[in-house]
């Protein structure tokens, strides 16, 4: 799913972009309301996370404009923390309201709730719970390492899309990872041994994808 995050605090924007990309979302960013609307008109956005106090066009005006033209979920993320502010935002079309400072995992959970993303995911005969991180194959529980689970989740959320080693390193290991990129191959080999060889396909010289 596609998320637009608009905030004029660049550090905040980068942090949120990294968190949501790790969850498998495609993330678009904007640093003011004008940019946010430009991205909104150019891309198919499922959820917009908007700061209220942005330059050029404030977040509430952006929210109203988005709601007029397309079906989209809007979450206001703002330092405005009075009950009256929250009431105004929800009354004018926002679907949720989160105050700064916030806990990123809670924000992601609320975003997923707005998008109605189920906790239990299925890939072939493998099912997994994104909350408890438990995994089952053909009904039998199996043990995955944290990295193996993240790879499984990323592949499930990007089905049939070929992901390069660099993309997987960014999404699973993080943008600051400086180790050997071939660690991706090692972890995928181990993951295949546990979930089955046919679920993840190799595209030589390009990367990996799911088979469905």
mmCIF file of C-alpha atoms in Angstrom:
data_model
loop_
_atom_site.group_PDB
_atom_site.id
_atom_site.type_symbol
_atom_site.label_atom_id
_atom_site.label_comp_id
_atom_site.label_asym_id
_atom_site.label_seq_id
_atom_site.Cartn_x
_atom_site.Cartn_y
_atom_site.Cartn_z
ATOM 1 C CA UNK A 1 0.000 0.000 0.000
ATOM 2 C CA UNK A 2 1.055 3.590 -0.664
ATOM 3 C CA UNK A 3 1.477 6.070 2.173
ATOM 4 C CA UNK A 4 2.093 9.797 1.904
ATOM 5 C CA UNK A 5 3.837 11.400 4.881
ATOM 6 C CA UNK A 6 3.881 15.204 4.961
ATOM 7 C CA UNK A 7 5.873 17.040 7.630
ATOM 8 C CA UNK A 8 8.177 20.065 7.513
ATOM 9 C CA UNK A 9 10.486 18.531 10.164
ATOM 10 C CA UNK A 10 12.989 16.714 7.963
ATOM 11 C CA UNK A 11 14.368 14.476 10.729
ATOM 12 C CA UNK A 12 10.842 13.385 11.637
ATOM 13 C CA UNK A 13 10.075 12.727 7.973
ATOM 14 C CA UNK A 14 13.136 10.503 7.536
ATOM 15 C CA UNK A 15 12.405 8.523 10.709
ATOM 16 C CA UNK A 16 8.791 7.881 9.704
ATOM 17 C CA UNK A 17 9.779 6.981 6.145
ATOM 18 C CA UNK A 18 12.258 4.411 7.444
ATOM 19 C CA UNK A 19 9.771 2.859 9.898
ATOM 20 C CA UNK A 20 6.997 2.477 7.326
ATOM 21 C CA UNK A 21 9.322 1.170 4.618
ATOM 22 C CA UNK A 22 10.465 -1.533 7.035
ATOM 23 C CA UNK A 23 6.816 -2.511 7.378
ATOM 24 C CA UNK A 24 6.635 -3.041 3.622
ATOM 25 C CA UNK A 25 4.804 0.147 2.620
ATOM 26 C CA UNK A 26 5.682 2.290 -0.382
ATOM 27 C CA UNK A 27 6.292 5.736 1.119
ATOM 28 C CA UNK A 28 6.004 9.123 -0.569
ATOM 29 C CA UNK A 29 7.069 12.250 1.318
ATOM 30 C CA UNK A 30 6.386 15.981 1.236
ATOM 31 C CA UNK A 31 7.731 18.884 3.285
ATOM 32 C CA UNK A 32 4.755 21.232 2.876
ATOM 33 C CA UNK A 33 1.073 21.135 2.013
ATOM 34 C CA UNK A 34 1.601 22.148 -1.596
ATOM 35 C CA UNK A 35 4.002 19.249 -2.201
ATOM 36 C CA UNK A 36 1.608 16.892 -0.426
ATOM 37 C CA UNK A 37 -1.225 17.740 -2.804
ATOM 38 C CA UNK A 38 1.061 17.408 -5.832
ATOM 39 C CA UNK A 39 2.037 13.880 -4.769
ATOM 40 C CA UNK A 40 -1.607 13.084 -3.964
ATOM 41 C CA UNK A 41 -2.755 14.040 -7.477
ATOM 42 C CA UNK A 42 0.105 12.154 -9.157
ATOM 43 C CA UNK A 43 0.074 8.888 -7.181
ATOM 44 C CA UNK A 44 -2.511 6.452 -5.834
ATOM 45 C CA UNK A 45 -2.306 7.123 -2.088
ATOM 46 C CA UNK A 46 -4.079 4.828 0.380
ATOM 47 C CA UNK A 47 -3.212 6.742 3.555
ATOM 48 C CA UNK A 48 -1.950 10.272 4.171
ATOM 49 C CA UNK A 49 -0.196 11.122 7.443
ATOM 50 C CA UNK A 50 -0.282 14.899 7.707
ATOM 51 C CA UNK A 51 1.308 17.386 10.059
ATOM 52 C CA UNK A 52 -1.203 20.148 10.812
ATOM 53 C CA UNK A 53 1.218 23.107 10.951
ATOM 54 C CA UNK A 54 2.953 22.954 7.567
ATOM 55 C CA UNK A 55 4.144 25.810 5.318
ATOM 56 C CA UNK A 56 2.184 27.022 2.264
ATOM 57 C CA UNK A 57 -0.944 24.942 2.922
ATOM 58 C CA UNK A 58 -1.652 23.581 6.390
ATOM 59 C CA UNK A 59 -2.480 19.943 7.025
ATOM 60 C CA UNK A 60 -6.186 20.455 7.670
ATOM 61 C CA UNK A 61 -6.644 22.262 4.347
ATOM 62 C CA UNK A 62 -4.781 19.410 2.645
ATOM 63 C CA UNK A 63 -7.036 16.901 4.401
ATOM 64 C CA UNK A 64 -10.187 18.681 3.252
ATOM 65 C CA UNK A 65 -8.942 18.853 -0.344
ATOM 66 C CA UNK A 66 -8.023 15.160 -0.392
ATOM 67 C CA UNK A 67 -11.364 14.106 1.049
ATOM 68 C CA UNK A 68 -13.229 16.134 -1.591
ATOM 69 C CA UNK A 69 -11.671 14.370 -4.549
ATOM 70 C CA UNK A 70 -10.800 10.772 -3.624
ATOM 71 C CA UNK A 71 -11.484 7.992 -1.143
ATOM 72 C CA UNK A 72 -8.473 8.126 1.157
ATOM 73 C CA UNK A 73 -7.673 7.631 4.834
ATOM 74 C CA UNK A 74 -6.107 10.612 6.615
ATOM 75 C CA UNK A 75 -4.257 10.527 9.924
ATOM 76 C CA UNK A 76 -3.343 13.873 11.480
ATOM 77 C CA UNK A 77 0.020 13.794 13.289
ATOM 78 C CA UNK A 78 0.464 17.053 15.159
ATOM 79 C CA UNK A 79 1.730 18.900 18.221
ATOM 80 C CA UNK A 80 -1.691 20.520 18.582
ATOM 81 C CA UNK A 81 -2.940 18.547 21.538
ATOM 82 C CA UNK A 82 -6.133 20.147 22.837
ATOM 83 C CA UNK A 83 -9.442 18.327 22.756
ATOM 84 C CA UNK A 84 -10.864 21.122 20.621
ATOM 85 C CA UNK A 85 -8.124 20.614 18.000
ATOM 86 C CA UNK A 86 -8.827 16.892 17.851
ATOM 87 C CA UNK A 87 -12.558 17.489 17.606
ATOM 88 C CA UNK A 88 -12.055 19.949 14.730
ATOM 89 C CA UNK A 89 -9.790 17.565 12.803
ATOM 90 C CA UNK A 90 -12.169 14.613 13.131
ATOM 91 C CA UNK A 91 -15.207 16.778 12.351
ATOM 92 C CA UNK A 92 -13.555 18.035 9.144
ATOM 93 C CA UNK A 93 -12.742 14.585 7.789
ATOM 94 C CA UNK A 94 -9.628 13.196 9.465
ATOM 95 C CA UNK A 95 -9.931 9.478 10.246
ATOM 96 C CA UNK A 96 -7.532 9.489 13.201
ATOM 97 C CA UNK A 97 -5.532 11.946 15.280
ATOM 98 C CA UNK A 98 -2.146 11.342 16.943
ATOM 99 C CA UNK A 99 -0.282 13.816 19.109
ATOM 100 C CA UNK A 100 3.444 14.474 18.994
ATOM 101 C CA UNK A 101 5.556 13.114 20.624
ATOM 102 C CA UNK A 102 4.425 9.587 19.781
ATOM 103 C CA UNK A 103 5.611 5.968 19.848
ATOM 104 C CA UNK A 104 6.335 4.850 16.239
ATOM 105 C CA UNK A 105 5.028 1.292 16.737
ATOM 106 C CA UNK A 106 1.696 2.663 17.962
ATOM 107 C CA UNK A 107 1.495 4.977 14.940
ATOM 108 C CA UNK A 108 2.142 2.041 12.591
ATOM 109 C CA UNK A 109 -0.497 -0.039 14.354
ATOM 110 C CA UNK A 110 -3.064 2.740 14.024
ATOM 111 C CA UNK A 111 -2.169 3.207 10.356
ATOM 112 C CA UNK A 112 -2.669 -0.508 9.726
ATOM 113 C CA UNK A 113 -5.984 -0.389 11.564
ATOM 114 C CA UNK A 114 -7.164 2.431 9.287
ATOM 115 C CA UNK A 115 -6.105 0.400 6.265
ATOM 116 C CA UNK A 116 -7.693 -2.748 7.716
ATOM 117 C CA UNK A 117 -4.523 -4.781 7.396
ATOM 118 C CA UNK A 118 -5.080 -8.091 9.145
ATOM 119 C CA UNK A 119 -2.630 -9.346 11.767
ATOM 120 C CA UNK A 120 -2.633 -12.885 10.307
ATOM 121 C CA UNK A 121 -0.982 -13.097 6.883
ATOM 122 C CA UNK A 122 -0.837 -16.099 4.533
ATOM 123 C CA UNK A 123 1.756 -17.015 1.909
ATOM 124 C CA UNK A 124 1.245 -20.413 0.246
ATOM 125 C CA UNK A 125 0.901 -22.846 3.159
ATOM 126 C CA UNK A 126 2.734 -20.529 5.568
ATOM 127 C CA UNK A 127 0.737 -18.280 7.880
ATOM 128 C CA UNK A 128 2.172 -15.791 10.352
ATOM 129 C CA UNK A 129 1.016 -13.315 12.963
ATOM 130 C CA UNK A 130 2.624 -9.904 12.482
ATOM 131 C CA UNK A 131 1.874 -8.979 16.111
ATOM 132 C CA UNK A 132 3.144 -12.043 17.988
ATOM 133 C CA UNK A 133 5.609 -13.029 15.221
ATOM 134 C CA UNK A 134 4.513 -16.670 15.405
ATOM 135 C CA UNK A 135 4.742 -18.702 12.184
ATOM 136 C CA UNK A 136 2.985 -21.879 11.047
ATOM 137 C CA UNK A 137 3.628 -24.117 8.052
ATOM 138 C CA UNK A 138 0.731 -26.386 7.090
ATOM 139 C CA UNK A 139 -0.669 -25.857 10.565
ATOM 140 C CA UNK A 140 2.548 -26.758 12.420
ATOM 141 C CA UNK A 141 4.355 -23.953 14.252
ATOM 142 C CA UNK A 142 7.925 -23.305 13.126
ATOM 143 C CA UNK A 143 10.666 -21.122 14.590
ATOM 144 C CA UNK A 144 12.124 -18.237 12.575
ATOM 145 C CA UNK A 145 14.819 -15.827 13.634
ATOM 146 C CA UNK A 146 13.941 -12.130 13.772
ATOM 147 C CA UNK A 147 15.669 -11.531 10.419
ATOM 148 C CA UNK A 148 13.981 -14.516 8.767
ATOM 149 C CA UNK A 149 10.597 -13.310 9.983
ATOM 150 C CA UNK A 150 11.227 -9.812 8.603
ATOM 151 C CA UNK A 151 12.186 -11.281 5.220
ATOM 152 C CA UNK A 152 9.001 -13.371 5.185
ATOM 153 C CA UNK A 153 6.877 -10.337 6.063
ATOM 154 C CA UNK A 154 8.517 -8.130 3.424
ATOM 155 C CA UNK A 155 8.047 -10.761 0.697
ATOM 156 C CA UNK A 156 4.412 -11.246 1.722
ATOM 157 C CA UNK A 157 3.725 -7.523 1.444
ATOM 158 C CA UNK A 158 5.467 -7.269 -1.945
ATOM 159 C CA UNK A 159 4.105 -10.360 -3.688
ATOM 160 C CA UNK A 160 5.477 -11.106 -7.162
ATOM 161 C CA UNK A 161 7.585 -7.942 -7.014
ATOM 162 C CA UNK A 162 11.293 -8.578 -7.571
ATOM 163 C CA UNK A 163 13.304 -7.135 -4.687
ATOM 164 C CA UNK A 164 17.025 -6.543 -5.158
ATOM 165 C CA UNK A 165 19.626 -7.289 -2.489
ATOM 166 C CA UNK A 166 19.993 -3.553 -1.830
ATOM 167 C CA UNK A 167 16.239 -3.125 -1.368
ATOM 168 C CA UNK A 168 16.093 -6.061 1.048
ATOM 169 C CA UNK A 169 19.088 -4.725 2.979
ATOM 170 C CA UNK A 170 17.370 -1.344 3.388
ATOM 171 C CA UNK A 171 14.016 -2.860 4.384
ATOM 172 C CA UNK A 172 15.274 -5.576 6.741
ATOM 173 C CA UNK A 173 18.737 -4.584 7.955
ATOM 174 C CA UNK A 174 18.286 -0.803 7.769
ATOM 175 C CA UNK A 175 19.706 2.047 5.711
ATOM 176 C CA UNK A 176 22.862 2.220 7.842
ATOM 177 C CA UNK A 177 23.880 -1.440 7.311
ATOM 178 C CA UNK A 178 27.525 -1.606 6.180
ATOM 179 C CA UNK A 179 28.141 -5.379 6.058
ATOM 180 C CA UNK A 180 28.387 -7.880 3.213
ATOM 181 C CA UNK A 181 25.279 -7.647 0.953
ATOM 182 C CA UNK A 182 25.505 -11.416 0.359
ATOM 183 C CA UNK A 183 24.174 -11.931 3.881
ATOM 184 C CA UNK A 184 20.795 -11.606 2.117
ATOM 185 C CA UNK A 185 21.485 -14.821 0.178
ATOM 186 C CA UNK A 186 22.472 -16.687 3.337
ATOM 187 C CA UNK A 187 19.333 -15.684 5.244
ATOM 188 C CA UNK A 188 17.048 -16.466 2.303
ATOM 189 C CA UNK A 189 18.627 -19.915 1.985
ATOM 190 C CA UNK A 190 17.936 -20.578 5.676
ATOM 191 C CA UNK A 191 14.405 -19.221 5.373
ATOM 192 C CA UNK A 192 13.711 -21.531 2.411
ATOM 193 C CA UNK A 193 14.864 -24.524 4.452
ATOM 194 C CA UNK A 194 12.145 -23.728 7.001
ATOM 195 C CA UNK A 195 9.195 -22.577 4.873
ATOM 196 C CA UNK A 196 9.790 -24.530 1.650
ATOM 197 C CA UNK A 197 11.950 -24.036 -1.410
ATOM 198 C CA UNK A 198 9.114 -23.034 -3.754
ATOM 199 C CA UNK A 199 7.854 -19.885 -2.002
ATOM 200 C CA UNK A 200 10.771 -17.555 -2.794
ATOM 201 C CA UNK A 201 12.145 -17.495 -6.323
ATOM 202 C CA UNK A 202 15.622 -16.402 -7.392
ATOM 203 C CA UNK A 203 15.983 -14.049 -10.369
ATOM 204 C CA UNK A 204 19.651 -14.372 -11.227
ATOM 205 C CA UNK A 205 21.480 -11.092 -11.387
ATOM 206 C CA UNK A 206 18.412 -9.191 -10.217
ATOM 207 C CA UNK A 207 16.993 -10.350 -6.886
ATOM 208 C CA UNK A 208 14.187 -12.380 -5.318
ATOM 209 C CA UNK A 209 10.395 -12.550 -5.433
ATOM 210 C CA UNK A 210 7.546 -14.711 -4.205
ATOM 211 C CA UNK A 211 6.141 -17.338 -6.560
ATOM 212 C CA UNK A 212 2.540 -16.119 -6.119
#
